[in-house]
CSV table of C-alpha atoms in Angstrom, one decimal:
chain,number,residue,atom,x,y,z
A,22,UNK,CA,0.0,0.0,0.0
A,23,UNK,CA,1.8,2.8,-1.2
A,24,UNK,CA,0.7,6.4,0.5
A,25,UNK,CA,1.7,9.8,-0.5
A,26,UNK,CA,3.3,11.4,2.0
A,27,UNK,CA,1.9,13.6,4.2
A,28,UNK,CA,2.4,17.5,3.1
A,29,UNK,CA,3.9,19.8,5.8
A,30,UNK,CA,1.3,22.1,7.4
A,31,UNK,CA,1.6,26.1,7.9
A,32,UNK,CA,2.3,27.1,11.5
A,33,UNK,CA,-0.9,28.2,12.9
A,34,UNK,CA,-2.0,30.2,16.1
A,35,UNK,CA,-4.3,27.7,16.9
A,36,UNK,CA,-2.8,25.2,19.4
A,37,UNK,CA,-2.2,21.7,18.4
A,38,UNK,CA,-4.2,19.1,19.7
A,39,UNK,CA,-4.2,15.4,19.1
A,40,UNK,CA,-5.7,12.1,20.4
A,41,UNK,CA,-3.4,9.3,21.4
A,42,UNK,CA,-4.7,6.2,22.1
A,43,UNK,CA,-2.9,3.0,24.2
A,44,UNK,CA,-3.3,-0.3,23.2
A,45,UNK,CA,-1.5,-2.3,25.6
A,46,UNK,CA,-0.7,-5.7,25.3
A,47,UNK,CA,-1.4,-7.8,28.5
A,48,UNK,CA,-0.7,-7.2,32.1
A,49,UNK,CA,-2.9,-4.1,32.5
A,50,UNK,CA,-6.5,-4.8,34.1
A,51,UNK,CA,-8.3,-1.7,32.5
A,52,UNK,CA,-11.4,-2.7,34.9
A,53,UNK,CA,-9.0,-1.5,37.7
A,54,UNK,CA,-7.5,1.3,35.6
A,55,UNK,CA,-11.0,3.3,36.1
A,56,UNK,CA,-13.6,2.2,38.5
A,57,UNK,CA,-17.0,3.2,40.0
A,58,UNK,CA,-16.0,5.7,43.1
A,59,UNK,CA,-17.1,3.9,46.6
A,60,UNK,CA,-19.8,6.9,46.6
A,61,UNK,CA,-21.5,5.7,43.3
A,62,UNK,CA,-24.3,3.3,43.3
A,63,UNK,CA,-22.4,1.1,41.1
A,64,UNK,CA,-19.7,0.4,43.3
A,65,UNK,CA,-21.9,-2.2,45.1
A,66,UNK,CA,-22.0,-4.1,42.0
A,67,UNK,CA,-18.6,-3.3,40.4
A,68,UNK,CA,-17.1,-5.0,43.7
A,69,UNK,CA,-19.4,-8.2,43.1
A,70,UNK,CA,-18.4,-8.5,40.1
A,71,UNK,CA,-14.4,-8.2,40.7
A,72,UNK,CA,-14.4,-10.0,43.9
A,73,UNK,CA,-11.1,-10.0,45.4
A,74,UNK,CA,-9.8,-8.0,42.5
A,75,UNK,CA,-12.1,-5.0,43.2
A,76,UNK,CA,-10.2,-1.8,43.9
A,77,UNK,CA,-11.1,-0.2,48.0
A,78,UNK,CA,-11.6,3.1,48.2
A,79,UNK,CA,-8.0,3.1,49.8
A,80,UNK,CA,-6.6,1.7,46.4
A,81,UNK,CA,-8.2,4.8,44.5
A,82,UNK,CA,-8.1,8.4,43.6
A,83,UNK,CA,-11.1,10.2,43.2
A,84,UNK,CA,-12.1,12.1,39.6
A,85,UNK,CA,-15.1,14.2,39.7
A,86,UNK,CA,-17.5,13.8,37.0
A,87,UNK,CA,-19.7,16.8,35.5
A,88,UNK,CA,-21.7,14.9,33.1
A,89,UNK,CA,-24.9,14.8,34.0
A,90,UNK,CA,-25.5,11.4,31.5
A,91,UNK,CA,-23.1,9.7,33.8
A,92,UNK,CA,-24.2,7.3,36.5
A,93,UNK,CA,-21.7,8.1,39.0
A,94,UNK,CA,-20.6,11.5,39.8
A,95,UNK,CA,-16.9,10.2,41.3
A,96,UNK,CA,-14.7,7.6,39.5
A,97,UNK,CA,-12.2,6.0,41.3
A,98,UNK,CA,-8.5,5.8,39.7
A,99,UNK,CA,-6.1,3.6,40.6
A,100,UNK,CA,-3.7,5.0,43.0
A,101,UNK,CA,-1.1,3.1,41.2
A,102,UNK,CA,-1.1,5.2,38.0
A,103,UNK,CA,-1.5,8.7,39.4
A,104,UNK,CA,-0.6,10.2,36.3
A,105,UNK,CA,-3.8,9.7,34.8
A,106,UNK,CA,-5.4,11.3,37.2
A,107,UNK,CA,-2.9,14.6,36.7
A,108,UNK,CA,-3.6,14.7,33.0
A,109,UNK,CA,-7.3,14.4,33.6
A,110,UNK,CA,-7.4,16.8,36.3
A,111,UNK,CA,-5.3,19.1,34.1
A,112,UNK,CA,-8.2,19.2,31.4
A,113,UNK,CA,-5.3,17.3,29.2
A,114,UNK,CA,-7.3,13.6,28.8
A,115,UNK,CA,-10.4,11.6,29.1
A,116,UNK,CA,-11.5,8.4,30.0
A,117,UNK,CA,-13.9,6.2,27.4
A,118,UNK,CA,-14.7,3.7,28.6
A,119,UNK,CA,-17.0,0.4,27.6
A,120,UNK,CA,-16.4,1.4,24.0
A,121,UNK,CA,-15.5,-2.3,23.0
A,122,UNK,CA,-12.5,-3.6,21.6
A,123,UNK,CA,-10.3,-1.5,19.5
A,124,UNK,CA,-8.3,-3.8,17.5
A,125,UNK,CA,-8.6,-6.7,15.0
């Protein structure tokens, strides 16, 4: 598949802005990446459903949610990989999540 190559772009003022998407292979349990807060109704069920592997409220960082189309209006991050919750907090990410699987 031959592809012309990209042509460079003009500088702009407009500040540049790009998604980046990780698709990790193995070892990361996303269900503990971003969970149901311990204040959400769905916590109840989220630790039900993870048993043992269920993240305490101890084991995450809270994320404040402004959607109102959202059922919980605190996440819970995992403490372990505080600098999602920086570059969320920053305004400088976002979470999807149950979008489905992303690659073939």
């Amino acid at each position: 598949n031959d592809r012309a190559p990209t042509l460079v772009q003009e500088r702009t003022s407009e500040p540049y802005k790009a998604i980046v998407v990780l698709l990790l292979s193995g070892g990361l349990d996303s269900f503990n990446v971003l969970t149901p807060h311990t204040s959400c109704r769905l916590y109840r069920s989220y630790r039900k459903n993870r048993e043992v592997l269920a993240l305490r409220d101890s084991e995450m960082m809270p994320i404040s949610n402004s959607d109102p189309d959202q059922p919980c209006e605190t996440f819970g991050v995992n403490k372990r990989i505080p600098i999602l919750k920086e570059i969320y907090d920053n305004g400088h990410g976002q979470f999807h999540a149950n979008i489905g699987h992303l690659s073939k």
